[in-house]
Amino acid sequence: AGIVGGVWVAASCYAITGHGIYLATAGVMVAWGVMRHLTEVAFRRVRSQVKTLRRRDTSFWERLYIGAAWCYSAIFGAMGYLALVTEQDQVVHAIVIVAGIGYSAGVAARNASRLLLVVGQTVFNVVPLAAGVLMGGAEGSGHLAILIGLLFTSMLGISAKVGRNHVRSAQSVRQFERLANTDTLTGLPN
């Protein structure tokens, strides 16, 4: 959904302004989406061929996933910054601001248990967006940039709380499984 939304934003900016940079950005986003999909297919293939992946193997794929997600967020954020600083059309401004904040909220909700991922994606998207609002210099832009900053901190706080709850829940499940499968007195398997 993030790739489709980003391509739609870039294509909309191109349709309104006629500036080729947005069409190029849409192309980069499509290519990025295809690359991420192929990476996921490769990981699933490796996982299906190997019964147990070593932690080192999964951490490689996790770093690749996080890096790719951060790069996409940076592309999205740079496009928003560019539109806010160079374009005068208020519809373009509204599109990139609403889509950028919506994207970050979706990232925070979907990846709440992975705080590092959320922080990176949100920073790479929201910081350029807030900077673009300030650099655009429209009346009230400081207030809008502060509001974006407050939304940013709220998303991180919510993600951190959900992440902690997720970790506690997983720990509880493991503890219940251990209690169900072992004798509490002797520690031997049931």
mmCIF file of C-alpha atoms in Angstrom:
data_model
loop_
_atom_site.group_PDB
_atom_site.id
_atom_site.type_symbol
_atom_site.label_atom_id
_atom_site.label_comp_id
_atom_site.label_asym_id
_atom_site.label_seq_id
_atom_site.Cartn_x
_atom_site.Cartn_y
_atom_site.Cartn_z
ATOM 1 C CA ALA A 1 0.000 0.000 0.000
ATOM 2 C CA GLY A 2 2.896 2.391 0.708
ATOM 3 C CA ILE A 3 4.359 1.975 -2.768
ATOM 4 C CA VAL A 4 0.968 2.383 -4.458
ATOM 5 C CA GLY A 5 0.230 5.486 -2.392
ATOM 6 C CA GLY A 6 3.638 6.980 -3.105
ATOM 7 C CA VAL A 7 3.313 6.365 -6.839
ATOM 8 C CA TRP A 8 -0.158 7.924 -6.769
ATOM 9 C CA VAL A 9 1.208 11.028 -4.992
ATOM 10 C CA ALA A 10 4.087 11.366 -7.471
ATOM 11 C CA ALA A 11 1.773 10.838 -10.458
ATOM 12 C CA SER A 12 -0.710 13.368 -9.053
ATOM 13 C CA CYS A 13 2.047 15.950 -8.593
ATOM 14 C CA TYR A 14 3.145 15.317 -12.181
ATOM 15 C CA ALA A 15 -0.420 15.598 -13.503
ATOM 16 C CA ILE A 16 -0.921 18.925 -11.711
ATOM 17 C CA THR A 17 2.482 20.518 -12.342
ATOM 18 C CA GLY A 18 3.797 18.777 -15.451
ATOM 19 C CA HIS A 19 7.249 18.574 -13.873
ATOM 20 C CA GLY A 20 9.087 15.445 -14.964
ATOM 21 C CA ILE A 21 10.831 14.976 -11.610
ATOM 22 C CA TYR A 22 7.585 13.598 -10.203
ATOM 23 C CA LEU A 23 7.220 11.147 -13.067
ATOM 24 C CA ALA A 24 10.816 10.040 -12.479
ATOM 25 C CA THR A 25 10.071 9.679 -8.756
ATOM 26 C CA ALA A 26 7.058 7.499 -9.567
ATOM 27 C CA GLY A 27 9.335 5.308 -11.718
ATOM 28 C CA VAL A 28 11.882 4.994 -8.911
ATOM 29 C CA MET A 29 9.106 4.077 -6.480
ATOM 30 C CA VAL A 30 7.783 1.362 -8.810
ATOM 31 C CA ALA A 31 11.302 -0.022 -9.273
ATOM 32 C CA TRP A 32 11.811 0.060 -5.503
ATOM 33 C CA GLY A 33 8.545 -1.795 -4.959
ATOM 34 C CA VAL A 34 9.533 -4.509 -7.441
ATOM 35 C CA MET A 35 12.957 -4.847 -5.805
ATOM 36 C CA ARG A 36 11.413 -5.182 -2.337
ATOM 37 C CA HIS A 37 8.981 -7.804 -3.615
ATOM 38 C CA LEU A 38 11.786 -9.813 -5.219
ATOM 39 C CA THR A 39 13.768 -9.608 -1.974
ATOM 40 C CA GLU A 40 10.775 -10.957 -0.060
ATOM 41 C CA VAL A 41 10.385 -13.804 -2.570
ATOM 42 C CA ALA A 42 14.082 -14.648 -2.202
ATOM 43 C CA PHE A 43 13.801 -14.688 1.599
ATOM 44 C CA ARG A 44 10.749 -16.955 1.485
ATOM 45 C CA ARG A 45 12.580 -19.305 -0.864
ATOM 46 C CA VAL A 46 15.607 -19.480 1.433
ATOM 47 C CA ARG A 47 13.354 -19.989 4.455
ATOM 48 C CA SER A 48 11.452 -22.816 2.750
ATOM 49 C CA GLN A 49 14.667 -24.629 1.782
ATOM 50 C CA VAL A 50 16.326 -24.417 5.180
ATOM 51 C CA LYS A 51 14.513 -25.966 8.147
ATOM 52 C CA THR A 52 16.002 -23.624 10.709
ATOM 53 C CA LEU A 53 17.563 -20.320 9.766
ATOM 54 C CA ARG A 54 20.397 -19.217 12.000
ATOM 55 C CA ARG A 55 19.933 -15.864 13.730
ATOM 56 C CA ARG A 56 22.793 -14.493 11.651
ATOM 57 C CA ASP A 57 20.924 -15.422 8.457
ATOM 58 C CA THR A 58 17.671 -13.804 9.539
ATOM 59 C CA SER A 59 19.438 -10.671 10.779
ATOM 60 C CA PHE A 60 20.859 -10.160 7.254
ATOM 61 C CA TRP A 61 17.342 -10.230 5.799
ATOM 62 C CA GLU A 62 16.016 -7.999 8.589
ATOM 63 C CA ARG A 63 18.756 -5.401 7.950
ATOM 64 C CA LEU A 64 18.025 -5.555 4.223
ATOM 65 C CA TYR A 65 14.302 -5.042 4.875
ATOM 66 C CA ILE A 66 14.904 -2.117 7.248
ATOM 67 C CA GLY A 67 17.389 -0.465 4.898
ATOM 68 C CA ALA A 68 15.045 -0.763 1.946
ATOM 69 C CA ALA A 69 12.129 0.591 3.992
ATOM 70 C CA TRP A 70 14.208 3.564 5.146
ATOM 71 C CA CYS A 71 15.321 4.291 1.575
ATOM 72 C CA TYR A 72 11.736 4.265 0.315
ATOM 73 C CA SER A 73 10.714 6.603 3.138
ATOM 74 C CA ALA A 74 13.578 8.930 2.209
ATOM 75 C CA ILE A 75 12.383 8.974 -1.421
ATOM 76 C CA PHE A 76 8.843 9.769 -0.248
ATOM 77 C CA GLY A 77 10.130 12.469 2.122
ATOM 78 C CA ALA A 78 12.404 14.039 -0.503
ATOM 79 C CA MET A 79 9.514 14.213 -2.961
ATOM 80 C CA GLY A 80 7.356 15.937 -0.336
ATOM 81 C CA TYR A 81 10.139 18.391 0.486
ATOM 82 C CA LEU A 82 10.678 19.189 -3.188
ATOM 83 C CA ALA A 83 6.976 19.754 -3.803
ATOM 84 C CA LEU A 84 6.587 21.985 -0.759
ATOM 85 C CA VAL A 85 9.642 24.108 -1.547
ATOM 86 C CA THR A 86 9.322 24.454 -5.321
ATOM 87 C CA GLU A 87 5.600 24.306 -6.096
ATOM 88 C CA GLN A 88 3.076 27.063 -5.465
ATOM 89 C CA ASP A 89 -0.033 24.946 -6.018
ATOM 90 C CA GLN A 90 -1.897 24.458 -2.727
ATOM 91 C CA VAL A 91 -3.451 21.205 -3.947
ATOM 92 C CA VAL A 92 0.029 19.752 -4.463
ATOM 93 C CA HIS A 93 0.962 20.902 -0.961
ATOM 94 C CA ALA A 94 -2.156 19.302 0.516
ATOM 95 C CA ILE A 95 -1.540 16.037 -1.365
ATOM 96 C CA VAL A 96 2.060 15.631 -0.156
ATOM 97 C CA ILE A 97 1.319 16.669 3.433
ATOM 98 C CA VAL A 98 -1.748 14.459 3.856
ATOM 99 C CA ALA A 99 -0.137 11.500 2.068
ATOM 100 C CA GLY A 100 3.134 11.890 3.997
ATOM 101 C CA ILE A 101 1.427 11.970 7.382
ATOM 102 C CA GLY A 102 -0.903 9.121 6.382
ATOM 103 C CA TYR A 103 2.053 7.043 5.223
ATOM 104 C CA SER A 104 3.899 7.626 8.502
ATOM 105 C CA ALA A 105 0.809 6.743 10.540
ATOM 106 C CA GLY A 106 0.442 3.522 8.543
ATOM 107 C CA VAL A 107 4.108 2.671 9.069
ATOM 108 C CA ALA A 108 3.809 3.298 12.793
ATOM 109 C CA ALA A 109 0.712 1.103 13.069
ATOM 110 C CA ARG A 110 1.926 -1.747 10.870
ATOM 111 C CA ASN A 111 5.406 -1.992 12.374
ATOM 112 C CA ALA A 112 4.666 -0.966 15.959
ATOM 113 C CA SER A 113 6.619 -3.855 17.456
ATOM 114 C CA ARG A 114 9.713 -2.889 15.428
ATOM 115 C CA LEU A 115 10.606 0.492 16.877
ATOM 116 C CA LEU A 116 13.892 0.909 14.978
ATOM 117 C CA LEU A 117 12.061 0.459 11.690
ATOM 118 C CA VAL A 118 9.332 2.930 12.685
ATOM 119 C CA VAL A 119 11.806 5.562 13.876
ATOM 120 C CA GLY A 120 13.844 5.411 10.669
ATOM 121 C CA GLN A 121 10.882 5.397 8.311
ATOM 122 C CA THR A 122 9.142 8.194 10.176
ATOM 123 C CA VAL A 123 12.267 10.363 10.423
ATOM 124 C CA PHE A 124 13.112 9.932 6.741
ATOM 125 C CA ASN A 125 9.559 10.876 5.755
ATOM 126 C CA VAL A 126 8.372 13.416 8.327
ATOM 127 C CA VAL A 127 11.527 15.498 8.854
ATOM 128 C CA PRO A 128 11.794 16.485 5.153
ATOM 129 C CA LEU A 129 8.055 17.136 5.156
ATOM 130 C CA ALA A 130 8.277 19.500 8.152
ATOM 131 C CA ALA A 131 11.383 21.167 6.688
ATOM 132 C CA GLY A 132 9.577 21.653 3.378
ATOM 133 C CA VAL A 133 6.643 23.260 5.149
ATOM 134 C CA LEU A 134 9.015 25.673 6.928
ATOM 135 C CA MET A 135 11.099 26.393 3.827
ATOM 136 C CA GLY A 136 7.970 26.997 1.737
ATOM 137 C CA GLY A 137 7.380 30.034 3.902
ATOM 138 C CA ALA A 138 3.598 30.174 3.676
ATOM 139 C CA GLU A 139 1.741 32.033 6.399
ATOM 140 C CA GLY A 140 1.211 29.714 9.354
ATOM 141 C CA SER A 141 3.876 27.282 8.147
ATOM 142 C CA GLY A 142 5.589 27.300 11.544
ATOM 143 C CA HIS A 143 2.365 26.159 13.198
ATOM 144 C CA LEU A 144 1.907 23.390 10.629
ATOM 145 C CA ALA A 145 5.514 22.245 11.050
ATOM 146 C CA ILE A 146 5.038 22.092 14.838
ATOM 147 C CA LEU A 147 1.844 20.087 14.366
ATOM 148 C CA ILE A 148 3.725 17.658 12.106
ATOM 149 C CA GLY A 149 6.417 17.383 14.791
ATOM 150 C CA LEU A 150 3.808 16.651 17.459
ATOM 151 C CA LEU A 151 2.239 13.968 15.271
ATOM 152 C CA PHE A 152 5.706 12.506 14.762
ATOM 153 C CA THR A 153 6.399 12.253 18.490
ATOM 154 C CA SER A 154 2.916 10.833 19.103
ATOM 155 C CA MET A 155 3.443 8.114 16.480
ATOM 156 C CA LEU A 156 6.758 7.152 18.048
ATOM 157 C CA GLY A 157 5.256 7.068 21.525
ATOM 158 C CA ILE A 158 2.349 4.904 20.403
ATOM 159 C CA SER A 159 4.691 2.572 18.518
ATOM 160 C CA ALA A 160 6.950 2.214 21.538
ATOM 161 C CA LYS A 161 3.994 1.377 23.796
ATOM 162 C CA VAL A 162 2.530 -1.139 21.339
ATOM 163 C CA GLY A 163 5.996 -2.637 20.882
ATOM 164 C CA ARG A 164 6.438 -3.101 24.636
ATOM 165 C CA ASN A 165 3.000 -4.718 24.853
ATOM 166 C CA HIS A 166 3.885 -7.040 21.978
ATOM 167 C CA VAL A 167 7.113 -8.105 23.697
ATOM 168 C CA ARG A 168 5.296 -8.707 27.006
ATOM 169 C CA SER A 169 2.614 -10.733 25.235
ATOM 170 C CA ALA A 170 5.211 -12.890 23.478
ATOM 171 C CA GLN A 171 7.037 -13.442 26.782
ATOM 172 C CA SER A 172 3.779 -14.475 28.459
ATOM 173 C CA VAL A 173 3.012 -16.975 25.703
ATOM 174 C CA ARG A 174 6.483 -18.519 26.036
ATOM 175 C CA GLN A 175 6.070 -18.704 29.806
ATOM 176 C CA PHE A 176 2.650 -20.388 29.506
ATOM 177 C CA GLU A 177 4.045 -22.877 26.982
ATOM 178 C CA ARG A 178 6.925 -23.677 29.312
ATOM 179 C CA LEU A 179 4.544 -24.128 32.251
ATOM 180 C CA ALA A 180 2.232 -26.326 30.196
ATOM 181 C CA ASN A 181 5.051 -28.558 28.954
ATOM 182 C CA THR A 182 7.126 -28.994 32.116
ATOM 183 C CA ASP A 183 6.531 -30.171 35.637
ATOM 184 C CA THR A 184 6.834 -27.138 37.884
ATOM 185 C CA LEU A 185 8.271 -29.117 40.763
ATOM 186 C CA THR A 186 10.958 -31.094 38.903
ATOM 187 C CA GLY A 187 11.385 -29.036 35.736
ATOM 188 C CA LEU A 188 11.136 -32.226 33.692
ATOM 189 C CA PRO A 189 9.056 -32.397 30.488
ATOM 190 C CA ASN A 190 5.442 -33.607 30.902
#
